Amino acid sequence: ESGNVEDFGRLYLAEPGRLGVRDSRGRAAAHQAAARNKLNILQFIAAHGGDLNIKDHAGNTPLHVAVENESVEVVDYLLQSGVNTSILNDKKQAPIHLVTELNKVAVLEVMSKYKDRIDILQGGEHGRTALHLAAIYDHEECARILIREFGACPRRPCNNGYYPIHEAAKNASSRTMEVFLQWGESRGCTREEMISFYDSEGNVPLHSAVHGGDIKAVELCLKSGAKISTQQHDLSTPVHLACAQGAIEIVKLMFSMQPAEKVQCLASCDVQKMTPLHCAAMFDHPEIVQYLVSEGADINPLDKERRSPLLLASSRAGWRTVQILIQLGANIHLKDVNSRNVLHLVVMNGGRLEEFANEVIKAQSKVSLLQLLNEKDKTGCSPLHYASREGHIRSLENLIRLGACINLKNNNNESPLHFAARYGRYNTVRQLLDSEKGSFIINESDGEGLTPLHIASQQGHTRVVQLLLNRGALLHRDH
C-alpha cells in the first residue's frame, strides 16, 4: 500500500511464493499494485517473473483493475510491457470495453498510444464492441477517441445485428448519435443515409428509438432527417410501431415535425395490410384511434383478413376502442374473411352485448343493429350460435330480447340448441327452451339426424339430458 519497493523486496526475498498469494477477491500483488498505481512495485513483480496477466475471482487482470482505478501510469506500463489486452472478465469485458463503459477518458487516451495492440473490433457481451458501449451509455468523448484514434467503425453490427447508431437511438444517446452523424458526413455519407441504415431486423434508427419509447431519441432521429414513412422489412413504419405501443406523444411529434409525410403514413400498410389505425385498434389505444381519425385516417380500411379496425378491436376484446370507433361512425356492416360481422366477434370474445347494442343505437341506429342479429358466417353460424356454444348467458338473453332467431341452422343443419347440448351448457339449454319458440326446436334433428337429446347423451351431459326429457324431448331414433 505504501509503494515502498525496499519493503516489498524484503518480503519477497523472505518468501518468493508471496507473489501468488491472493486476498478474498482472488487478487494477487500485481492486482493490488495496479489498483493503487504503484508502478515501481509492478516493475519489481515483472522483473521477478510475476504474471502480469493473472486473473482474480471475477476474471479481471491487473490491466482491468488499473483501468477501473484510473491508474494511468500503470496502464501505460502494462501496455508497453505487452500484456494480453483481449482477456475477457466474467462480465465479458476486455479492458477496452471496461474503459468505455466507465467513461475513463484519460485512460482511453493513454490506451490509444498502443492501438496496434488492442483489437478495437473485439466483441464483449452480445458481441458488442467498445463503440456500441459508448453509444449505449452516451459517452461521446469515448466515442470520439474510439473513432478518431482507434479507427473504430460505426458500421459494425453486434451479434444481435445492431449498429452503434441503433444503440444510440434506442438509448436516446443524443450526443453520441451526433458524433456518428458527423463521422458519416466526414466520409461523404449524408445524415439522411446514416439515419437510414437497416439493422438485421430491418429497423432503421428511428424504429429503434420508437421501440425504446424515448421521445428525445425520436426527436433526434427526426431532426437528423429520418423519415416517418420509412418502412421496415415487414413494411411497417415508425408510425405503425408508435401506434401499437400507445405512444401518443411520439405519434403527435412525428406528425408535427413532418406534416408532409402524414397523409402517406396514415394510409400506409404493413405486410398484414394493417394501417396505423389497425395497430392502435389491435392493442386497444382509444386515444390514438381518436387522434388518427381526427388527423384524416380512413376509419374502415381492411387488412389481409378483411378486418376493419372495428372488427380487429372486437376480435382482440379491445372494448374501449370498439366504443370509440362506433361513436366515430365506423361501418358496422363489414365482414371479415370468415364472413363474421362485428356482433359475431363481440359475442365470441366475451364482450358486453348490452353496452355494444346501446352504443350502436345511440351513435348509429337500431335498424343497423338489428341487421346484424341473424347474419351467418362462412360456417352458417349466427351470433346466437356462438353465444350458445360459449355459454354466454347474458349475451344469449340480450340476443333473444333483441329478436335473434333461435331456430336458424348452420351449414351442418345445427341450431343453437344443438350447440348448447353438445357443449353441456345447461343454463343455455334452459334459456333457449324458455324462449318463445323453445318448444318448436326441442326435437329438431341436425344434419346427422341427431336431436339435442341424442347429442347430449352421446357427450355424457347427464343434467342436460334430464332437462331435455323433463321438457318433453322425444326418444325417437335418428335416421
Coordinates of C-alpha atoms in Angstrom, one line a residue:
E1 CA 0.0 0.0 0.0
S2 CA 2.8 2.4 0.8
G3 CA 4.5 1.6 -2.5
N4 CA 7.8 1.0 -0.7
V5 CA 9.8 -1.2 -3.0
E6 CA 12.5 -2.0 -0.4
D7 CA 10.0 -3.3 2.0
F8 CA 8.3 -5.2 -0.8
G9 CA 11.6 -6.6 -2.0
R10 CA 12.5 -7.8 1.6
L11 CA 9.1 -9.6 1.9
Y12 CA 9.6 -11.2 -1.5
L13 CA 13.1 -12.5 -0.8
A14 CA 11.9 -13.9 2.5
E15 CA 9.2 -15.8 0.7
P16 CA 9.2 -15.6 -3.2
G17 CA 5.9 -17.5 -3.2
R18 CA 4.1 -14.4 -1.9
L19 CA 3.7 -13.0 -5.5
G20 CA 1.0 -15.6 -5.9
V21 CA -0.8 -15.0 -2.6
R22 CA -4.4 -13.8 -3.1
D23 CA -6.9 -11.9 -1.0
S24 CA -10.6 -12.8 -0.6
R25 CA -11.4 -11.4 -4.1
G26 CA -8.7 -13.5 -5.6
R27 CA -6.4 -10.5 -6.2
A28 CA -2.6 -11.0 -6.1
A29 CA 0.1 -8.5 -5.5
A30 CA 0.1 -7.4 -9.2
H31 CA -3.7 -6.5 -8.9
Q32 CA -3.1 -4.6 -5.7
A33 CA -0.2 -2.6 -7.2
A34 CA -2.3 -1.9 -10.3
A35 CA -5.3 -0.7 -8.2
R36 CA -3.0 1.8 -6.4
N37 CA -1.0 3.0 -9.4
K38 CA 2.2 1.7 -7.7
L39 CA 4.4 1.4 -10.9
N40 CA 7.7 0.6 -9.1
I41 CA 6.1 -2.4 -7.4
L42 CA 4.7 -3.7 -10.6
Q43 CA 8.1 -3.3 -12.3
F44 CA 9.6 -5.4 -9.4
I45 CA 7.0 -8.1 -9.8
A46 CA 7.6 -8.2 -13.6
A47 CA 11.4 -8.3 -13.0
H48 CA 11.0 -11.3 -10.7
G49 CA 8.9 -13.3 -13.2
G50 CA 5.5 -12.4 -11.8
D51 CA 2.5 -13.0 -14.1
L52 CA 1.1 -9.7 -15.3
N53 CA -2.0 -11.4 -16.9
I54 CA -3.1 -13.1 -13.6
K55 CA -6.9 -13.2 -13.1
D56 CA -8.8 -12.5 -9.9
H57 CA -12.1 -14.3 -9.0
A58 CA -14.1 -12.0 -11.3
G59 CA -11.7 -12.7 -14.2
N60 CA -10.0 -9.3 -14.0
T61 CA -6.3 -8.9 -15.0
P62 CA -4.1 -6.2 -13.5
L63 CA -4.9 -4.2 -16.7
H64 CA -8.7 -4.4 -15.9
V65 CA -8.0 -3.2 -12.3
A66 CA -5.8 -0.4 -13.4
V67 CA -8.4 0.8 -15.9
E68 CA -11.1 0.7 -13.2
N69 CA -9.0 2.7 -10.8
E70 CA -7.7 5.2 -13.4
S71 CA -4.1 4.1 -12.7
V72 CA -2.8 5.9 -15.8
E73 CA 1.0 5.2 -15.3
V74 CA 0.3 1.5 -14.7
V75 CA -1.9 1.2 -17.7
D76 CA 0.8 2.8 -19.8
Y77 CA 3.5 0.4 -18.3
L78 CA 1.3 -2.7 -18.7
L79 CA 0.6 -2.0 -22.4
Q80 CA 4.2 -1.1 -23.0
S81 CA 5.1 -4.5 -21.4
G82 CA 2.9 -6.2 -24.0
V83 CA 0.3 -7.7 -21.6
N84 CA -2.7 -9.5 -23.2
T85 CA -5.3 -6.9 -23.9
S86 CA -8.1 -9.2 -25.1
I87 CA -8.8 -11.2 -21.9
L88 CA -12.5 -11.0 -21.1
N89 CA -13.5 -10.9 -17.5
D90 CA -16.6 -12.8 -16.2
K91 CA -18.8 -10.0 -17.4
K92 CA -17.4 -10.5 -20.9
Q93 CA -15.4 -7.2 -20.8
A94 CA -12.0 -6.7 -22.2
P95 CA -10.1 -3.6 -20.8
I96 CA -11.2 -1.6 -23.9
H97 CA -14.9 -2.4 -23.0
L98 CA -14.4 -1.5 -19.4
V99 CA -12.7 1.8 -20.0
T100 CA -15.5 2.9 -22.3
E101 CA -18.4 1.7 -20.1
L102 CA -16.8 3.5 -17.1
N103 CA -16.1 6.6 -19.3
K104 CA -12.4 6.8 -18.2
V105 CA -11.4 9.3 -20.9
A106 CA -7.8 9.9 -19.7
V107 CA -7.1 6.2 -19.5
L108 CA -8.6 5.7 -23.0
E109 CA -6.2 8.4 -24.4
V110 CA -3.2 6.5 -22.9
M111 CA -4.5 3.2 -24.4
S112 CA -4.8 4.9 -27.8
K113 CA -1.0 5.1 -27.9
Y114 CA -1.0 1.3 -28.1
K115 CA -3.9 0.9 -30.5
D116 CA -2.0 -1.6 -32.6
R117 CA -2.0 -4.0 -29.6
I118 CA -5.8 -3.6 -28.9
D119 CA -8.5 -5.3 -31.0
I120 CA -11.0 -2.4 -31.3
L121 CA -13.5 -4.7 -33.0
Q122 CA -13.4 -7.3 -30.2
G123 CA -16.9 -8.2 -29.1
G124 CA -17.9 -8.4 -25.4
E125 CA -21.3 -9.4 -24.2
H126 CA -23.7 -9.9 -27.1
G127 CA -20.8 -9.2 -29.4
R128 CA -20.9 -5.5 -28.6
T129 CA -17.8 -3.5 -29.4
A130 CA -16.5 -0.6 -27.3
L131 CA -18.2 1.7 -29.7
H132 CA -21.6 0.0 -29.0
L133 CA -21.0 0.6 -25.3
A134 CA -20.1 4.3 -25.9
A135 CA -23.5 4.6 -27.8
I136 CA -25.5 2.8 -25.1
Y137 CA -24.1 4.9 -22.2
D138 CA -23.8 8.1 -24.3
H139 CA -20.1 8.6 -23.6
E140 CA -19.5 10.9 -26.5
E141 CA -15.8 11.7 -25.7
C142 CA -15.0 8.0 -25.7
A143 CA -16.9 7.5 -28.9
R144 CA -14.8 10.3 -30.5
I145 CA -11.5 8.8 -29.3
L146 CA -12.5 5.3 -30.4
I147 CA -13.4 6.6 -33.9
R148 CA -10.5 9.1 -34.3
E149 CA -7.6 7.3 -32.6
F150 CA -8.5 3.6 -32.9
G151 CA -10.3 3.7 -36.2
A152 CA -13.5 2.1 -34.7
C153 CA -16.2 1.8 -37.3
P154 CA -19.9 2.8 -36.5
R155 CA -20.9 0.4 -39.3
R156 CA -20.1 -2.8 -37.4
P157 CA -23.1 -4.8 -36.0
C158 CA -23.1 -6.7 -32.7
N159 CA -24.4 -10.3 -32.5
N160 CA -27.9 -9.1 -32.4
G161 CA -27.4 -7.2 -35.7
Y162 CA -27.5 -3.7 -34.2
Y163 CA -25.1 -1.0 -35.3
P164 CA -23.8 1.5 -32.7
I165 CA -26.1 4.2 -34.3
H166 CA -29.2 2.0 -33.5
E167 CA -28.0 1.6 -29.9
A168 CA -27.6 5.4 -29.6
A169 CA -31.1 5.8 -31.0
K170 CA -32.6 3.2 -28.7
N171 CA -31.0 4.6 -25.6
A172 CA -31.6 8.3 -26.5
S173 CA -27.9 8.9 -26.6
S174 CA -28.1 12.2 -28.5
R175 CA -24.5 13.3 -28.0
T176 CA -23.0 10.1 -29.3
M177 CA -25.5 10.0 -32.1
E178 CA -24.2 13.4 -33.2
V179 CA -20.6 12.0 -33.2
F180 CA -21.7 9.2 -35.5
L181 CA -23.6 11.5 -37.9
Q182 CA -20.5 13.8 -38.1
W183 CA -18.3 10.8 -38.8
G184 CA -20.6 9.9 -41.6
E185 CA -20.5 13.4 -43.1
S186 CA -16.7 13.4 -42.9
R187 CA -16.8 10.3 -45.1
G188 CA -19.2 11.7 -47.6
C189 CA -22.2 9.8 -46.1
T190 CA -25.1 12.2 -45.5
R191 CA -27.1 12.3 -42.3
E192 CA -30.1 11.0 -44.2
E193 CA -28.1 8.0 -45.3
M194 CA -26.6 7.3 -41.9
I195 CA -30.1 7.6 -40.3
S196 CA -31.4 5.1 -42.8
F197 CA -29.1 2.1 -42.0
Y198 CA -31.1 -1.1 -41.5
D199 CA -30.1 -3.5 -38.8
S200 CA -30.6 -7.2 -39.1
E201 CA -34.3 -7.0 -38.2
G202 CA -34.9 -4.3 -40.8
N203 CA -35.1 -1.5 -38.3
V204 CA -33.7 2.0 -39.1
P205 CA -32.6 4.0 -36.0
L206 CA -35.9 5.8 -35.9
H207 CA -37.7 2.4 -35.4
S208 CA -35.1 1.6 -32.7
A209 CA -35.8 4.9 -31.0
V210 CA -39.6 4.4 -31.1
H211 CA -39.1 0.9 -29.7
G212 CA -37.1 2.4 -26.8
G213 CA -40.0 4.8 -26.3
D214 CA -37.8 7.8 -25.6
I215 CA -39.3 10.9 -27.2
K216 CA -35.9 12.7 -27.1
A217 CA -34.3 10.0 -29.2
V218 CA -37.2 10.1 -31.6
E219 CA -36.8 13.8 -31.9
L220 CA -33.1 13.5 -32.5
C221 CA -33.7 11.0 -35.4
L222 CA -36.3 13.2 -36.9
K223 CA -34.0 16.3 -36.7
S224 CA -31.3 14.2 -38.4
G225 CA -33.5 13.7 -41.3
A226 CA -35.2 10.3 -40.6
K227 CA -38.4 9.9 -42.5
I228 CA -41.5 8.8 -40.6
S229 CA -42.7 7.0 -43.7
T230 CA -39.6 4.6 -43.8
Q231 CA -40.8 1.0 -44.0
Q232 CA -39.2 -1.9 -42.2
H233 CA -38.8 -5.3 -43.8
D234 CA -42.4 -6.1 -42.7
L235 CA -43.4 -2.8 -44.4
S236 CA -44.4 -1.2 -41.1
T237 CA -43.4 2.5 -40.5
P238 CA -42.3 4.0 -37.2
V239 CA -45.9 5.4 -37.0
H240 CA -47.3 1.8 -37.0
L241 CA -44.9 1.0 -34.2
A242 CA -45.7 4.0 -32.0
C243 CA -49.5 3.4 -32.5
A244 CA -49.1 -0.2 -31.5
Q245 CA -47.3 0.9 -28.4
G246 CA -49.8 3.5 -27.5
A247 CA -47.2 6.3 -27.6
I248 CA -49.5 9.2 -28.5
E249 CA -46.9 11.9 -27.8
I250 CA -44.5 10.3 -30.2
V251 CA -47.1 10.0 -32.9
K252 CA -48.0 13.7 -32.4
L253 CA -44.4 14.7 -32.5
M254 CA -43.8 12.7 -35.8
F255 CA -46.8 14.3 -37.5
S256 CA -45.9 17.8 -36.3
M257 CA -42.3 17.6 -37.4
Q258 CA -43.1 16.0 -40.8
P259 CA -46.6 17.1 -41.8
A260 CA -45.9 16.4 -45.5
E261 CA -45.4 12.7 -44.7
K262 CA -48.5 12.4 -42.6
V263 CA -51.0 11.5 -45.3
Q264 CA -48.8 8.8 -46.7
C265 CA -48.2 7.3 -43.3
L266 CA -51.9 7.2 -42.3
A267 CA -52.6 5.2 -45.4
S268 CA -49.5 3.0 -45.5
C269 CA -50.0 -0.7 -44.9
D270 CA -47.6 -3.3 -43.5
V271 CA -47.2 -6.8 -44.7
Q272 CA -50.5 -7.8 -43.0
K273 CA -52.2 -4.8 -44.8
M274 CA -52.6 -3.1 -41.5
T275 CA -52.7 0.7 -41.3
P276 CA -51.5 2.6 -38.2
L277 CA -55.2 2.8 -37.2
H278 CA -55.3 -1.0 -37.2
C279 CA -52.3 -1.1 -34.9
A280 CA -53.8 1.3 -32.4
A281 CA -57.1 -0.6 -32.5
M282 CA -55.4 -4.0 -32.1
F283 CA -53.8 -3.0 -28.8
D284 CA -56.8 -1.0 -27.6
H285 CA -55.4 2.5 -27.6
P286 CA -58.7 4.6 -27.9
E287 CA -56.9 7.9 -27.5
I288 CA -54.7 7.2 -30.5
V289 CA -57.6 5.8 -32.5
Q290 CA -59.5 9.1 -32.0
Y291 CA -56.4 11.2 -32.8
L292 CA -55.6 9.3 -36.1
V293 CA -59.2 9.6 -37.3
S294 CA -59.2 13.4 -36.4
E295 CA -56.0 13.7 -38.5
G296 CA -57.7 12.2 -41.5
A297 CA -57.2 8.4 -41.2
D298 CA -59.7 6.3 -43.1
I299 CA -61.8 4.6 -40.4
N300 CA -62.7 1.5 -42.4
P301 CA -59.6 0.1 -44.1
L302 CA -59.4 -3.7 -44.4
D303 CA -56.4 -5.8 -43.5
K304 CA -55.3 -9.1 -45.1
E305 CA -58.1 -10.9 -43.3
R306 CA -60.6 -8.3 -44.4
R307 CA -60.8 -6.9 -40.8
S308 CA -61.6 -3.2 -40.4
P309 CA -60.2 -1.6 -37.2
L310 CA -63.6 -2.2 -35.6
L311 CA -63.6 -5.9 -36.4
L312 CA -59.9 -6.2 -35.3
A313 CA -60.6 -4.5 -32.0
S314 CA -63.6 -6.8 -31.4
S315 CA -61.6 -9.9 -32.2
R316 CA -59.0 -8.7 -29.6
A317 CA -61.5 -7.7 -26.9
G318 CA -60.5 -4.1 -27.1
W319 CA -63.8 -2.8 -25.9
R320 CA -62.8 0.9 -25.3
T321 CA -61.6 1.1 -28.9
V322 CA -64.8 -0.6 -30.2
Q323 CA -66.9 2.0 -28.3
I324 CA -64.9 5.0 -29.7
L325 CA -65.0 3.6 -33.3
I326 CA -68.8 3.2 -33.2
Q327 CA -69.1 6.7 -31.9
L328 CA -66.8 8.0 -34.7
G329 CA -69.1 6.3 -37.3
A330 CA -67.2 3.2 -38.2
N331 CA -69.1 0.9 -40.6
I332 CA -70.6 -1.9 -38.5
H333 CA -71.8 -4.0 -41.5
L334 CA -68.4 -5.1 -42.8
K335 CA -67.5 -8.8 -42.5
D336 CA -64.1 -10.4 -42.2
V337 CA -62.6 -13.2 -44.3
N338 CA -64.8 -15.7 -42.3
S339 CA -67.9 -13.6 -43.1
R340 CA -68.2 -12.7 -39.4
N341 CA -69.7 -9.3 -38.6
V342 CA -68.9 -7.2 -35.5
L343 CA -71.7 -8.9 -33.5
H344 CA -70.2 -12.4 -34.1
L345 CA -66.9 -11.1 -32.8
V346 CA -68.3 -9.3 -29.8
V347 CA -70.2 -12.4 -28.7
M348 CA -67.2 -14.8 -29.4
N349 CA -64.8 -12.7 -27.4
G350 CA -66.9 -12.1 -24.4
G351 CA -67.9 -8.5 -25.0
R352 CA -70.8 -6.9 -23.1
L353 CA -73.6 -7.1 -25.7
E354 CA -75.8 -4.7 -23.8
E355 CA -73.2 -1.9 -23.9
F356 CA -72.4 -2.6 -27.5
A357 CA -76.1 -2.5 -28.5
N358 CA -76.7 0.7 -26.7
E359 CA -73.7 2.3 -28.2
V360 CA -74.8 1.3 -31.8
I361 CA -78.4 2.5 -31.2
K362 CA -77.1 5.8 -29.7
A363 CA -74.4 6.6 -32.3
Q364 CA -76.0 5.0 -35.4
S365 CA -79.4 3.3 -35.4
K366 CA -81.4 0.4 -34.0
V367 CA -82.1 -0.7 -37.6
S368 CA -78.4 -1.0 -38.2
L369 CA -78.1 -3.2 -35.1
L370 CA -81.0 -5.5 -36.0
Q371 CA -79.5 -6.1 -39.4
L372 CA -76.5 -7.9 -37.7
L373 CA -78.6 -10.2 -35.5
N374 CA -79.2 -13.1 -37.8
E375 CA -76.3 -12.8 -40.2
K376 CA -74.5 -16.1 -40.8
D377 CA -70.7 -16.5 -41.1
K378 CA -69.0 -18.9 -43.5
T379 CA -70.0 -22.0 -41.4
G380 CA -73.6 -20.7 -41.3
C381 CA -73.5 -19.7 -37.7
S382 CA -75.3 -16.7 -36.3
P383 CA -74.1 -14.7 -33.3
L384 CA -76.6 -16.8 -31.2
H385 CA -74.9 -20.0 -32.2
Y386 CA -71.6 -18.7 -30.7
A387 CA -73.4 -17.4 -27.6
S388 CA -74.8 -20.9 -27.1
R389 CA -71.5 -22.6 -27.8
E390 CA -69.6 -20.4 -25.3
G391 CA -72.4 -20.4 -22.7
H392 CA -72.5 -16.6 -22.6
I393 CA -75.8 -16.3 -20.8
R394 CA -76.0 -12.5 -20.7
S395 CA -75.3 -12.3 -24.5
L396 CA -77.9 -15.0 -25.1
E397 CA -80.5 -13.1 -23.2
N398 CA -79.8 -9.9 -25.0
L399 CA -79.7 -11.5 -28.4
I400 CA -83.1 -13.2 -27.8
R401 CA -84.5 -10.0 -26.4
L402 CA -83.4 -8.0 -29.5
G403 CA -85.2 -10.6 -31.6
A404 CA -82.5 -13.1 -32.7
C405 CA -83.9 -16.1 -34.4
I406 CA -83.3 -19.2 -32.2
N407 CA -84.1 -21.8 -34.9
L408 CA -81.5 -20.7 -37.5
K409 CA -79.5 -23.7 -38.7
N410 CA -75.8 -23.6 -39.7
N411 CA -74.2 -25.5 -42.7
N412 CA -74.4 -28.7 -40.7
N413 CA -78.1 -28.1 -40.0
E414 CA -77.4 -27.4 -36.3
S415 CA -79.4 -24.9 -34.3
P416 CA -78.1 -23.0 -31.3
L417 CA -79.8 -25.7 -29.1
H418 CA -77.7 -28.4 -30.8
F419 CA -74.6 -26.4 -29.9
A420 CA -75.6 -25.9 -26.3
A421 CA -76.4 -29.6 -26.0
R422 CA -73.0 -30.6 -27.4
Y423 CA -71.0 -28.4 -25.1
G424 CA -73.1 -29.3 -22.0
R425 CA -74.4 -25.7 -21.5
Y426 CA -77.2 -26.4 -19.0
N427 CA -78.3 -22.8 -18.4
T428 CA -78.1 -22.0 -22.1
V429 CA -80.3 -25.0 -23.0
R430 CA -82.8 -23.9 -20.4
Q431 CA -82.9 -20.4 -21.7
L432 CA -83.4 -21.5 -25.3
L433 CA -86.2 -23.8 -24.2
D434 CA -87.8 -21.0 -22.2
S435 CA -87.9 -18.6 -25.2
E436 CA -90.9 -18.2 -27.3
K437 CA -90.1 -20.8 -29.9
G438 CA -88.4 -23.2 -27.5
S439 CA -91.0 -25.9 -27.8
F440 CA -90.6 -26.0 -31.6
I441 CA -86.9 -26.6 -31.6
I442 CA -86.5 -29.3 -28.9
N443 CA -86.9 -32.3 -31.2
E444 CA -85.3 -30.9 -34.4
S445 CA -82.5 -33.0 -35.8
D446 CA -79.2 -31.8 -37.3
G447 CA -77.5 -32.9 -40.5
E448 CA -76.6 -36.2 -39.0
G449 CA -80.3 -36.8 -37.9
L450 CA -79.4 -36.2 -34.3
T451 CA -81.7 -34.3 -31.9
P452 CA -80.3 -32.2 -29.0
L453 CA -81.2 -35.2 -26.7
H454 CA -79.1 -37.6 -28.8
I455 CA -76.2 -35.2 -28.8
A456 CA -76.3 -34.5 -25.0
S457 CA -76.5 -38.3 -24.3
Q458 CA -73.5 -39.0 -26.6
Q459 CA -71.4 -36.4 -24.9
G460 CA -72.4 -37.7 -21.4
H461 CA -74.0 -34.4 -20.2
T462 CA -76.5 -36.0 -17.8
R463 CA -78.0 -32.8 -16.4
V464 CA -78.8 -31.6 -19.9
V465 CA -80.3 -35.0 -20.8
Q466 CA -82.5 -34.8 -17.7
L467 CA -83.6 -31.2 -18.5
L468 CA -84.5 -32.1 -22.1
L469 CA -86.5 -35.2 -21.0
N470 CA -88.4 -33.1 -18.4
R471 CA -89.2 -30.6 -21.1
G472 CA -90.7 -33.2 -23.4
A473 CA -87.8 -34.3 -25.7
L474 CA -88.8 -37.4 -27.6
L475 CA -86.6 -40.5 -27.6
H476 CA -87.3 -41.2 -31.3
R477 CA -84.5 -42.7 -33.3
D478 CA -82.2 -40.7 -35.5
H479 CA -82.2 -41.6 -39.2

